C-alpha positions as CSV (number, residue, x, y, z in Angstrom):
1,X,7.3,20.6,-20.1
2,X,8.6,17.2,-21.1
3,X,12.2,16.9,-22.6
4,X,13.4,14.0,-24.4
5,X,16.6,12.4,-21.7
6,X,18.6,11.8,-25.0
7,X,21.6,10.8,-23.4
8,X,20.3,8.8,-20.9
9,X,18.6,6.6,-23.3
10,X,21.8,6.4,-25.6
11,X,23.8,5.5,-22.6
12,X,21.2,2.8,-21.5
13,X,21.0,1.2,-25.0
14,X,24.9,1.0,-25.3
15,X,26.4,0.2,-22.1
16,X,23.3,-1.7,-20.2
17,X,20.9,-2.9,-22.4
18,X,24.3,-4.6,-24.8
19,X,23.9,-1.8,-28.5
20,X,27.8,-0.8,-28.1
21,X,29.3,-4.9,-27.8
22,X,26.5,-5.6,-30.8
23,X,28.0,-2.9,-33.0
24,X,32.0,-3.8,-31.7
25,X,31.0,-7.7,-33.1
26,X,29.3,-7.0,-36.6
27,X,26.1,-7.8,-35.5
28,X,24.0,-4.5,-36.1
29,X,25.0,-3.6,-40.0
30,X,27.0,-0.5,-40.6
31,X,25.0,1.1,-37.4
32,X,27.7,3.6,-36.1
33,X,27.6,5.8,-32.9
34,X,27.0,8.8,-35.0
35,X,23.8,7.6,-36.4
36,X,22.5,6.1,-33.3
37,X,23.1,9.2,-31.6
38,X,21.6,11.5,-34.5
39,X,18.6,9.1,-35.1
40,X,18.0,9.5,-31.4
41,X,18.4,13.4,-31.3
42,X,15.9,13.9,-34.0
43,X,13.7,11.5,-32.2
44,X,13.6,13.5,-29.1
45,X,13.4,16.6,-30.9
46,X,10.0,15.6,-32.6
47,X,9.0,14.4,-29.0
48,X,10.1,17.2,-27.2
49,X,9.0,20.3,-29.8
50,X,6.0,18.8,-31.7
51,X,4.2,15.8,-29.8
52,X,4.5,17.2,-26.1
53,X,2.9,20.8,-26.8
54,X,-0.2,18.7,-28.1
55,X,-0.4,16.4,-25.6
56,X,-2.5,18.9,-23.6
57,X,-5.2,19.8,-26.2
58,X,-5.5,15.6,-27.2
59,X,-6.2,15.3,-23.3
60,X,-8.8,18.0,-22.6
61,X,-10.3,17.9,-26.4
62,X,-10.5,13.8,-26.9
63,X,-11.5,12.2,-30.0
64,X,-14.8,13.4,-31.3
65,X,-17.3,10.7,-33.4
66,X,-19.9,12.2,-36.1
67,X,-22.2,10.1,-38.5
68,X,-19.7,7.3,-38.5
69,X,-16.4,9.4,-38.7
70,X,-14.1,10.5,-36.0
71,X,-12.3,13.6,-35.9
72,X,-8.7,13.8,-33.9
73,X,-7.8,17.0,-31.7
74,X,-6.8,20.1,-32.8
75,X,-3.7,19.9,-34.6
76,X,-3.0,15.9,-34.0
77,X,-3.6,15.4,-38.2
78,X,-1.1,17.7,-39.2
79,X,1.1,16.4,-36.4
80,X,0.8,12.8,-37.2
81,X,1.1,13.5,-41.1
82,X,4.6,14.9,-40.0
83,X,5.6,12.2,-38.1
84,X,4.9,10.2,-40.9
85,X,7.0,12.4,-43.1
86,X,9.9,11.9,-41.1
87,X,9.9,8.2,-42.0
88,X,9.5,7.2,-38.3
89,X,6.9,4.1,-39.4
90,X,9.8,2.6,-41.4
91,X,12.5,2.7,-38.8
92,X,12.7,-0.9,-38.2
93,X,10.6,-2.2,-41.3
94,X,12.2,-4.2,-44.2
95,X,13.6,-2.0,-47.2
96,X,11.7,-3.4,-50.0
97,X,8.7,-2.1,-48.6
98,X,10.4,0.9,-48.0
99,X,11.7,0.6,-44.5
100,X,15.0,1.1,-42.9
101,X,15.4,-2.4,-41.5
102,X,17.3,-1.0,-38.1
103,X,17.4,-2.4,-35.0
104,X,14.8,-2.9,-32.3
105,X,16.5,-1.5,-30.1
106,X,16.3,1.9,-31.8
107,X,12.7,1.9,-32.6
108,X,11.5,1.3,-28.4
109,X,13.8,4.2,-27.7
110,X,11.8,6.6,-30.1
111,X,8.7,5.2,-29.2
112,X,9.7,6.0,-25.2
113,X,10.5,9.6,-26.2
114,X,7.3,9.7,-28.4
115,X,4.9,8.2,-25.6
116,X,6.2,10.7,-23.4
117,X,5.3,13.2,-25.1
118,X,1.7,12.2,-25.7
119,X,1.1,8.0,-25.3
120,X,-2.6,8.9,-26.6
121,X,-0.9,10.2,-29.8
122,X,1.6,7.2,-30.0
123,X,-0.9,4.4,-29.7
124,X,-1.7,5.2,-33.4
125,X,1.5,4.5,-35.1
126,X,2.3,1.5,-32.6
127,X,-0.7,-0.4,-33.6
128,X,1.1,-0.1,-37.1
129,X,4.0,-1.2,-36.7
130,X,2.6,-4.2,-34.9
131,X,0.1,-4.8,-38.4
132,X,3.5,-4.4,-40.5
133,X,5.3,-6.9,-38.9
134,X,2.5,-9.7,-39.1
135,X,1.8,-8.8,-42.5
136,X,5.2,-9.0,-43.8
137,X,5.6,-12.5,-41.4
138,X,2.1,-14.1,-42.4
139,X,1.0,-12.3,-45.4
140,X,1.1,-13.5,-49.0
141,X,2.8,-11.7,-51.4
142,X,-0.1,-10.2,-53.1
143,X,-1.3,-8.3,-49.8
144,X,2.3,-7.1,-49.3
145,X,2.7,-6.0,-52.4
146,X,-0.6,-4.3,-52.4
147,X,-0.5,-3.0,-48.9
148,X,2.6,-2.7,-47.2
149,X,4.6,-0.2,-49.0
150,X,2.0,2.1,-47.8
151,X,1.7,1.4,-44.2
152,X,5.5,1.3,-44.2
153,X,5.4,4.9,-45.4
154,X,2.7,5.9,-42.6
155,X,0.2,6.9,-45.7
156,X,-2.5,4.2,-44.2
157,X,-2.6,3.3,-40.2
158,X,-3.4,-0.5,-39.3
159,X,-4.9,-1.5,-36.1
160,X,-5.8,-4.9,-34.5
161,X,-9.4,-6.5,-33.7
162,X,-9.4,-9.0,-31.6
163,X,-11.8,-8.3,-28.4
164,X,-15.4,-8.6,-28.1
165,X,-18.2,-7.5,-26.1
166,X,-18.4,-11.4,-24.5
167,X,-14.7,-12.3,-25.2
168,X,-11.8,-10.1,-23.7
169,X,-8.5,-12.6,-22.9
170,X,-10.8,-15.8,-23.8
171,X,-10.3,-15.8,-27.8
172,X,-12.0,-18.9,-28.1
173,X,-15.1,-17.8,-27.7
174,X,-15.2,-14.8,-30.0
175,X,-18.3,-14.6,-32.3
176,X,-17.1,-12.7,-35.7
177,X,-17.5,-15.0,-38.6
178,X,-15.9,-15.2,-41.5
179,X,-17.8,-16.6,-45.2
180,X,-15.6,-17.7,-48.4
181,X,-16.2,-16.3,-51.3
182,X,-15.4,-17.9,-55.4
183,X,-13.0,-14.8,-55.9
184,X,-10.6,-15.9,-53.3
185,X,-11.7,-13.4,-51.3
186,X,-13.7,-13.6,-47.8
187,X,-16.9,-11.5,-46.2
188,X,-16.5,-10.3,-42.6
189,X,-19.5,-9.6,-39.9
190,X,-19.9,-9.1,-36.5
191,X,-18.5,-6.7,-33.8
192,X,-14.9,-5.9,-32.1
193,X,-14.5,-3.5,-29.2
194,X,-11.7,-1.6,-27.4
195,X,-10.0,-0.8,-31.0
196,X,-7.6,1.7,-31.0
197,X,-7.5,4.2,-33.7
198,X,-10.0,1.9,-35.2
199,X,-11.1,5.3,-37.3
200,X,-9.8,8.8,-37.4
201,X,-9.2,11.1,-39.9
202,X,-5.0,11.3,-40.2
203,X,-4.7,9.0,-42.3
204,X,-6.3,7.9,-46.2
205,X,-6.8,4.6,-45.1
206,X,-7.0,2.4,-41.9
207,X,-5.9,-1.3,-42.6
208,X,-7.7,-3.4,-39.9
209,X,-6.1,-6.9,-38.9
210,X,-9.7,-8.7,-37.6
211,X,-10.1,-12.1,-35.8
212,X,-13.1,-14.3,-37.2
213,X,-14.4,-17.7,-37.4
214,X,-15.1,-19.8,-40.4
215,X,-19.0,-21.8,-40.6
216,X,-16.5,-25.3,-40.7
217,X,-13.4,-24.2,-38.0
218,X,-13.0,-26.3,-35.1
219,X,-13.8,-25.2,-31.4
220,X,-12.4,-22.6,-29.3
221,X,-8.8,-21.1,-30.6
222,X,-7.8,-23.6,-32.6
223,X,-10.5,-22.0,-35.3
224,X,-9.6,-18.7,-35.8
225,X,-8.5,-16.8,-38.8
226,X,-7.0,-13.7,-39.4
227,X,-8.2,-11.2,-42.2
228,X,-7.3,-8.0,-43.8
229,X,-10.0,-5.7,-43.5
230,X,-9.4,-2.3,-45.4
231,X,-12.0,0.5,-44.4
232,X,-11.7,1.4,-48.2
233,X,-10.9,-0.9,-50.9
234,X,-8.0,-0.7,-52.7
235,X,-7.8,-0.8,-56.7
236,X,-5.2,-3.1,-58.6
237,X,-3.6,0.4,-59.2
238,X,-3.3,1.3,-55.7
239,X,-5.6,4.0,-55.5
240,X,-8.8,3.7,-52.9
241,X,-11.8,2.4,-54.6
242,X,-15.4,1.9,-52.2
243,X,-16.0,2.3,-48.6
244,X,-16.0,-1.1,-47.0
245,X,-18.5,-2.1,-45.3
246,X,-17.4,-1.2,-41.8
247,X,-17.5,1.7,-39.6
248,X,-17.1,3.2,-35.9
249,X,-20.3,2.7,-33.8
250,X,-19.3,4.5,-30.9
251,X,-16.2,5.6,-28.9
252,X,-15.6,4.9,-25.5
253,X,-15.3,7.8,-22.6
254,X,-11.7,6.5,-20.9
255,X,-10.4,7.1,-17.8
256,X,-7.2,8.2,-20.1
257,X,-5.3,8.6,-23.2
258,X,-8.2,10.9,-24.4
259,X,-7.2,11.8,-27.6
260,X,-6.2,8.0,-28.5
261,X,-9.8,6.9,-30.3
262,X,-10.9,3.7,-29.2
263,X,-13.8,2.4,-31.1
264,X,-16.3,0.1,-31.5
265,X,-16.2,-1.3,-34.7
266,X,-19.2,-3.0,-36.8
267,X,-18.4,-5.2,-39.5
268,X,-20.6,-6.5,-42.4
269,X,-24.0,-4.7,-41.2
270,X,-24.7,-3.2,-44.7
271,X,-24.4,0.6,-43.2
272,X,-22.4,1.4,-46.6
273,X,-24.4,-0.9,-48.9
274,X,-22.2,-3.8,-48.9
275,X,-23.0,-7.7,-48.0
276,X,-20.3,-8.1,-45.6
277,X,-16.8,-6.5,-45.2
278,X,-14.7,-7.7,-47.4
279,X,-11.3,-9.2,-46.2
280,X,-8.6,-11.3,-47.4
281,X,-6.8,-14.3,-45.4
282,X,-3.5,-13.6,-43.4
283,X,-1.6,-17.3,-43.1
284,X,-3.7,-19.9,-43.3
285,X,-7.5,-21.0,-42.2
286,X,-7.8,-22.0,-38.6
287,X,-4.7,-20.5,-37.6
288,X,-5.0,-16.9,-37.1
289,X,-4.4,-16.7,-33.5
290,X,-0.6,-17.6,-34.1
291,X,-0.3,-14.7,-36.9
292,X,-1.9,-12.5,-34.3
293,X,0.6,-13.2,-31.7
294,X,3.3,-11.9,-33.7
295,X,1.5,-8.4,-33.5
296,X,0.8,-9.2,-30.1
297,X,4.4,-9.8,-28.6
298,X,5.8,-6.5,-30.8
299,X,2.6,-4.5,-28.9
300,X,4.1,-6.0,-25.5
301,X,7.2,-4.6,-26.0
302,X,5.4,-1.2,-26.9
303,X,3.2,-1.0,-24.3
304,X,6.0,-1.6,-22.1
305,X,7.9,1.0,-23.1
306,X,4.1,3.0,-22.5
307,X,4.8,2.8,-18.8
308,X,9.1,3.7,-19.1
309,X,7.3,6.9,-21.0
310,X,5.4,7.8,-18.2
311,X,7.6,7.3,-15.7
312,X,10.0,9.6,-17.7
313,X,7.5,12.4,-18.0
314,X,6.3,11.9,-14.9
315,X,9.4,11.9,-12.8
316,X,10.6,15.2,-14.8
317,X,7.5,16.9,-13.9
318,X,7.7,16.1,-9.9
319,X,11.1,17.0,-10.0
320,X,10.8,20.0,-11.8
321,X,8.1,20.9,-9.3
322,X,9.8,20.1,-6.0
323,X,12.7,22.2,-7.1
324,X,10.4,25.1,-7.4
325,X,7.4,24.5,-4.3
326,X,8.5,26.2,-1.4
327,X,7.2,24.7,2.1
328,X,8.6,24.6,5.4
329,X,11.9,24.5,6.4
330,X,14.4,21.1,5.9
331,X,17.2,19.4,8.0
332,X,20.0,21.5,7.9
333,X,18.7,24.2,5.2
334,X,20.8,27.7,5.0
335,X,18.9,29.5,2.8
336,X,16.4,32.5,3.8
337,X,12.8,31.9,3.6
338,X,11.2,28.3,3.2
339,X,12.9,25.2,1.5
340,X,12.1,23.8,-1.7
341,X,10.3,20.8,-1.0
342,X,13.1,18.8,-2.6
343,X,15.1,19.1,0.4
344,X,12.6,17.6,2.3
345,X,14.0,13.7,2.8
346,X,10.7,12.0,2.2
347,X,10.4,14.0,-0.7
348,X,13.6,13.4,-2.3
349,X,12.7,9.5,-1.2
350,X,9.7,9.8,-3.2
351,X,11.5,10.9,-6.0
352,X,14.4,9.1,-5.8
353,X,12.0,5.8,-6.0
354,X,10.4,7.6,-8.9
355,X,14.1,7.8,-10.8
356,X,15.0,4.5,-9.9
357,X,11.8,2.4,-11.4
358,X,12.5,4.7,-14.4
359,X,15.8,3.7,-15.1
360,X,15.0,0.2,-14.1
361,X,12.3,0.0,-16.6
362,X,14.2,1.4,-19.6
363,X,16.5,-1.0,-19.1
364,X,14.7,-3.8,-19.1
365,X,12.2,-3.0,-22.1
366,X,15.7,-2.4,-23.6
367,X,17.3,-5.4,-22.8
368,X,13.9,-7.1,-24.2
369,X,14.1,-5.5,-27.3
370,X,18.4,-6.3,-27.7
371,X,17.3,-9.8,-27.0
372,X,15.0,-9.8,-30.0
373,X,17.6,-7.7,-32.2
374,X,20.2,-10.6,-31.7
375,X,17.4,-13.2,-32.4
376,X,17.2,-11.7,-35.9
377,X,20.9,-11.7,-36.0
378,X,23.0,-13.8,-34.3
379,X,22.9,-16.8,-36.1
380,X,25.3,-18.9,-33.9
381,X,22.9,-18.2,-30.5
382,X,20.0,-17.5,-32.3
383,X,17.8,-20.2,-29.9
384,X,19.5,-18.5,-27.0
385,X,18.2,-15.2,-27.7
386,X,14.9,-16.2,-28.7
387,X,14.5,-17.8,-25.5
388,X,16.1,-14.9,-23.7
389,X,13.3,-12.4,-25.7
390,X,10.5,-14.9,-24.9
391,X,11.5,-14.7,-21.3
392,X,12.4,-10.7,-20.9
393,X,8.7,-9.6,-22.8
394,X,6.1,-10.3,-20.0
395,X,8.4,-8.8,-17.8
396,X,9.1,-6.0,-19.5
397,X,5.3,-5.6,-20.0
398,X,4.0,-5.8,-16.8
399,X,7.2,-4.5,-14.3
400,X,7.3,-1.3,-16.6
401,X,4.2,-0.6,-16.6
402,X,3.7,-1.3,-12.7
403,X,5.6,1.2,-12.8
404,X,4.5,3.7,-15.2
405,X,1.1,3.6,-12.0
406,X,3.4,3.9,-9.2
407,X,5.7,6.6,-10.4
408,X,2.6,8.9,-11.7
409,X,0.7,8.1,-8.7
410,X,3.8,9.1,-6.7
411,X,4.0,12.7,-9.0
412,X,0.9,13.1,-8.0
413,X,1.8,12.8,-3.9
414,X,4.7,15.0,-4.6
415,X,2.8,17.8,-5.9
416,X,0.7,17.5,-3.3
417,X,-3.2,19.0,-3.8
418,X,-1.8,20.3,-6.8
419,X,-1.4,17.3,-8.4
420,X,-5.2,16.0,-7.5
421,X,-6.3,19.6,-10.1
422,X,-5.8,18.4,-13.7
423,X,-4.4,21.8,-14.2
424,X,-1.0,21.0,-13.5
425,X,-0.8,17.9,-15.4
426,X,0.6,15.5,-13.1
427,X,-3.1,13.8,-13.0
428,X,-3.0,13.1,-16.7
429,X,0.1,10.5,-16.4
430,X,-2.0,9.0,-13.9
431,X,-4.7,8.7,-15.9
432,X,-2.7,7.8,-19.2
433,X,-0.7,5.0,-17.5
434,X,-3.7,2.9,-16.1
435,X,-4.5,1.5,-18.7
436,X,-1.4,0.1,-19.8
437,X,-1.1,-2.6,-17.3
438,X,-4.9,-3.5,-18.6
439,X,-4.3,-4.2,-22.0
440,X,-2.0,-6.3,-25.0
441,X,-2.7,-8.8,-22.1
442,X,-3.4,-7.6,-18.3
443,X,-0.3,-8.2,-15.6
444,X,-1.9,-11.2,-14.3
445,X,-2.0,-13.0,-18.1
446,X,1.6,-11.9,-18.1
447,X,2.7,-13.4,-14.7
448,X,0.9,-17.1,-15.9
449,X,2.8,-16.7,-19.3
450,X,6.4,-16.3,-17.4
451,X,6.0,-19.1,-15.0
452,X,3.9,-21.5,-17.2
453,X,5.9,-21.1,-20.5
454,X,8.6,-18.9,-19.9
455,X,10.7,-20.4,-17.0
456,X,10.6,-23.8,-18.3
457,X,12.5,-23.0,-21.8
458,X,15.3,-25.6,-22.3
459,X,14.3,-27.3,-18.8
460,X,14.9,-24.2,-17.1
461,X,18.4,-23.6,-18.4
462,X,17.4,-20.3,-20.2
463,X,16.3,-18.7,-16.8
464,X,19.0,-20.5,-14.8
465,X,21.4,-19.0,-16.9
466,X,20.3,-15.3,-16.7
467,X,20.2,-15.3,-13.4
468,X,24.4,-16.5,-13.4
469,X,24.5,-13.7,-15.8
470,X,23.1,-11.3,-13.2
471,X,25.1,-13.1,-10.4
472,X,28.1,-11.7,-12.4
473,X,27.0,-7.8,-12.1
474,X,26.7,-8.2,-8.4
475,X,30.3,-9.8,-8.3
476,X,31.7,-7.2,-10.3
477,X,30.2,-4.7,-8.0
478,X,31.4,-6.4,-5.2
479,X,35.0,-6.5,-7.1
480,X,34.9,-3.2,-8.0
481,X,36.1,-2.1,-4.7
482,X,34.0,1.0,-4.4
483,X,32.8,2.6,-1.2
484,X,30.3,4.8,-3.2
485,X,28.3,1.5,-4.2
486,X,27.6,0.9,-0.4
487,X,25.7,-2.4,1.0
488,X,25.1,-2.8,-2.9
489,X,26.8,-6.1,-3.6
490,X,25.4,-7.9,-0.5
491,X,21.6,-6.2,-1.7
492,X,22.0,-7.5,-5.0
493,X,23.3,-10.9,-4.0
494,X,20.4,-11.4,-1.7
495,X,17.5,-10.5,-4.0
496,X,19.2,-12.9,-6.4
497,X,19.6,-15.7,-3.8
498,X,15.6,-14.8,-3.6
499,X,14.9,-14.7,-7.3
500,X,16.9,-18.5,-7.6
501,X,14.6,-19.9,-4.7
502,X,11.7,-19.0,-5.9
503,X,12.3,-20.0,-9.3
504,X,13.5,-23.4,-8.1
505,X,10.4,-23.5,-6.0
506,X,7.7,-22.5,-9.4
507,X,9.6,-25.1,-11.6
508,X,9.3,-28.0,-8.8
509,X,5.6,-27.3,-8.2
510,X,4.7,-27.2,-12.7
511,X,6.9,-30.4,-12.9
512,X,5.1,-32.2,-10.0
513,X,1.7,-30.6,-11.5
514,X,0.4,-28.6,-9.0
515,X,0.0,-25.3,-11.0
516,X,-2.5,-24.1,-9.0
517,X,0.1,-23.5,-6.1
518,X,2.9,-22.2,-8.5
519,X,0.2,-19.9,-10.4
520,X,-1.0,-18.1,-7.1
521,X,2.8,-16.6,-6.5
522,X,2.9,-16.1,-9.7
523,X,2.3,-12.2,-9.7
524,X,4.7,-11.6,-7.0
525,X,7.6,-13.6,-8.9
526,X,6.7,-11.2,-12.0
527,X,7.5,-8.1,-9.4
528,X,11.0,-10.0,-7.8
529,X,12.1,-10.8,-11.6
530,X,12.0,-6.9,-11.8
531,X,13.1,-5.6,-8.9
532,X,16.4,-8.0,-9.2
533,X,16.7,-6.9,-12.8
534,X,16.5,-3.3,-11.6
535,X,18.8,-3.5,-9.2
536,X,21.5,-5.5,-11.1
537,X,20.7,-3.1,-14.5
538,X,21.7,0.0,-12.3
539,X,24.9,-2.0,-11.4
540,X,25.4,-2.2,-15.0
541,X,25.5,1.3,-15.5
542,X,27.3,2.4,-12.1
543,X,30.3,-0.1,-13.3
544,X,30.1,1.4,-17.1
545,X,33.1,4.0,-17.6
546,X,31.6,6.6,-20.2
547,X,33.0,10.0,-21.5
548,X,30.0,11.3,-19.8
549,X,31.3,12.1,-16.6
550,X,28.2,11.0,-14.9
551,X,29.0,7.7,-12.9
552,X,29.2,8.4,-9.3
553,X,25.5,10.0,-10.0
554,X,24.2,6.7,-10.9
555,X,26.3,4.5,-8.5
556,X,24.4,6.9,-6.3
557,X,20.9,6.0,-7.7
558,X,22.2,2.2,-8.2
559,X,22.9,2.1,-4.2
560,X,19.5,4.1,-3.2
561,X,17.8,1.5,-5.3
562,X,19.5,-1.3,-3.4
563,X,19.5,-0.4,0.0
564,X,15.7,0.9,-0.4
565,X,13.9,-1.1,-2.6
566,X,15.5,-4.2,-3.0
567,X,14.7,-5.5,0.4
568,X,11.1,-6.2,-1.1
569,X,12.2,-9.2,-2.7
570,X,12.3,-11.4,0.6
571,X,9.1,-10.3,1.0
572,X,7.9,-11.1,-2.1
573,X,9.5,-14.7,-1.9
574,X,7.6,-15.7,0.8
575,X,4.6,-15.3,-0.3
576,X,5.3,-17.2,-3.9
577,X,6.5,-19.8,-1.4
578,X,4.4,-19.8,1.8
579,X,1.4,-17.8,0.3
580,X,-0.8,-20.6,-1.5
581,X,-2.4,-22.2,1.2
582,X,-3.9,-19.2,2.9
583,X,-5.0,-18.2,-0.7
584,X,-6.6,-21.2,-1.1
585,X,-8.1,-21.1,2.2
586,X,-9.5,-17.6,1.7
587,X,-11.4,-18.1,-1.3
588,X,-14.4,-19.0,0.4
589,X,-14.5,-15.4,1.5
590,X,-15.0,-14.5,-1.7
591,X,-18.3,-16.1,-1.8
């Protein structure tokens, strides 16, 4: 059974991901220790105690559609109606609306512990708090007034339409049309797919954020609108007036995340009498997409900390397992009888590798979502650390979720045939994590994002930097004078000497216009940027001196990491460098 690693997450947000030197400068509020550490507790508790115990029944029960209405596992209504009560929607949402307005950084820690225990469950309130913040950024005061108090409070759920049967990353060619009506509102028809949540019954009211085209917008992206979409209306007194006229076709049968319902949504086809669904604008005609993207790059983030989840749970469960399995007898075991299988070396490889892309992961997502905290408020570097978010988020996205496949795939191998019978539950982490690197944008959309808009920021300066910054850890490793870090130091320098060339190498190729060559490495430079940042974020932590007692254990996982998994990154640079032609070559193969 999952159990929230409280103290590992506190210790990564304060001493590697940069909470503790925000709070020393001013820069989070009056956010203490104490609070971060009870805010956490509570949040692993509800994890650990009411979400996990469920996780089982979401997976094996799955969302069940009847005559338009869908029905959520046994127990998953009362459990998210709890959730909500705890004021968990709010955490980092602004006060007038009822909110807490706390730091980022706070609100991807609970969602880790809450995705752990069941990501099918978590999906629900993520796609709210993605609608909250590009409602309260793009919407007019009417619809916040009217709306946001409520989604704040978890009472209504929001969700976000954007695909389409003929349109999944191509937006420009979506279909769903929007009509203007006298009363300033707008009618809405046509069909979305893949929407999460898009109906359930755990909430009064589901608050749909929908893509659509007016008759007059211009071609391709540059013509799309967002609207509110409410599945019932809302009177001026706040109370729910008609059914809109919207509703779930069908659900899909997933590989995964079972109890999460992911709908097909119809909108404007007259099922509940209306002529249309009626929506209001978000921002302005025509430019919807960038509205959108606000909720997209806060779903990033989240579905990045999706794969640090299952890496957590995962890891936990393989370890829990190999402590227990008995099998054969390893190098240099005493005890009567057969080993546990822990003892094994390649089994204690496995699951060292398993604990290592964990702890890299979390810290990254975490350093993603510190970079977006001091965007808010740092004033003095605010351009810095919006860069420095802007740059961290499709890395965070795609490495942690890489990673979420690898390390449940690796539980499975671990437990051995056990782990390919669902009983045991190592399968479902499996099946749960592959879709993460799928959707908010797949890994591939990510990797063209970081080299093609990412790397250049300020002429390359913002990248050029980081990687001094990183250069740093290593040298204080190196300084540090500590036999338990190993090889470390000469590890970390040379997968950053690897990270610099290749960068050097993308930003020549885009600024002599050959992006063809730079985009095929593209991919593997998403992988060295994470690896590097792994290895030099377990540094980070080996180097930290904490009440906690528990250094030399991660200076032992910091040098595993390096002298194991770091020698990748050569690997990995030669094919963003040398790898281009051949691709090119080959694609005739394809044929």
């Amino acid at each position: 059974m999952y159990k929230a690693p409280v103290e590992e997450i506190a210790f990564t947000l304060k001493h590697v991901a940069g909470m503790a030197e925000a709070i020393d400068d001013g820069l989070l509020a009056d956010l203490g220790e104490d609070l971060v550490e009870a805010i956490l507790a509570e949040a692993g508790r509800f994890a650990t105690e009411e979400i996990a115990p469920l996780a089982d029944i979401g997976d094996r029960q799955g969302a069940r559609l009847s005559n338009g209405e869908v029905k959520t596992p046994d127990g998953w209504r009362d459990l998210y109606r709890n959730w909500a009560a705890g004021g968990w929607n709010g955490l980092t949402a602004a006060e007038e609306f009822g909110g807490q307005a706390l730091p980022h950084m706070l609100n991807v820690a609970a969602l880790e512990m809450w995705n752990s225990g069941s990501m099918a469950f978590a999906l629900c309130p993520t796609l709210t708090m993605g609608a909250i913040e590009a409602l309260n950024v793009h919407g007019s005061a009417a619809l916040k007034e009217k709306y946001l108090a409520r989604m704040v409070s978890g009472e209504w759920t929001g969700t976000m339409n954007l695909t389409e049967p003929h349109a999944g990353s191509d937006l420009g060619v979506l279909k769903a049309r929007a009509e203007r009506r006298e009363d300033g509102s707008y009618r809405i028809f046509g069909q979305k797919i893949f929407i999460t949540w898009g109906e359930h019954d755990a909430a009064g009211n589901i608050i749909h954020l929908v893509l659509a085209r007016l008759p007059d917008a211009p071609d391709g992206t540059r013509g799309i609108s967002l609207f509110l979409v409410p599945k019932f209306l809302v009177n001026d007194d706040g109370s729910l007036g008609a059914r809109n006229d919207l509703h779930c076709h069908s659900l899909e049968h997933k590989l995964g995340i079972h109890g999460s319902p992911t709908c097909t949504m119809i909108y404007g086809d007259g099922k509940f009498g209306g002529k249309g669904a009626v929506g209001w604008l978000i921002g302005e005609e025509n430019k919807g997409l960038a509205c959108m993207f606000t909720m997209m790059n806060n779903a990033r983030l989240a579905v990045g900390m999706q794969g640090v989840a299952i890496c957590e749970a995962a890891t936990q469960k393989a370890i829990a397992y190999a402590k227990e399995r008995t099998q054969g007898k390893a190098p240099g075991w005493s005890g009567s009888g057969m080993s546990p299988i822990i003892e094994h070396p390649d089994v204690a490889r496995m699951l060292l590798t398993m604990k290592a892309l964990t702890q890299g992961s979390r810290a990254i997502t975490y350093a993603c979502a510190h970079a977006i905290d001091m965007a808010h408020r740092a004033n003095e570097r605010r351009e810095h650390w919006q860069e420095r978010a802007a740059l961290l988020t499709p890395i965070a996205k795609s490495f942690a979720t890489d990673a979420g496949v690898d390390v449940a795939s690796l539980g499975i191998q671990v437990h051995g045939g056990m782990g390919f019978i669902e009983e045991t539950g190592a399968a479902r982490y499996l099946r749960d994590a592959r879709i993460a690197p799928i959707y908010e944008g797949t890994n591939g959309i990510q990797a063209i994002d970081l080299v093609t808009r990412k790397l250049p920021l300020s002429d390359g300066k913002q990248v050029r930097g980081f990687i001094a910054e990183l250069k740093a850890i290593a040298e204080a490793v190196r300084s540090s004078n500590l036999d338990s870090f190993g090889a470390t130091a000469d590890r970390l320098d040379s997968a950053l000497a690897d990270l610099e060339e290749a960068t050097s190498w993308l930003l020549a190729r885009l600024a002599e216009g050959r992006s063809a060559e730079a985009l095929s490495g593209a991919t593997p430079f998403q992988r060295l940027f994470g690896l590097a940042l792994t290895g030099c974020y377990l540094a980070k932590g080996g180097l930290a001196r904490t009440k906690d007692g528990a250094v030399e254990g991660r200076i032992a996982l910091c040098r595993f990491t390096a002298e194991n998994l770091l020698s990748e990154t050569a690997a990995l640079k030669d094919r963003i460098v040398n790898g281009a032609d051949s691709l090119a070559a080959a694609r005739a193969v394809l044929a």
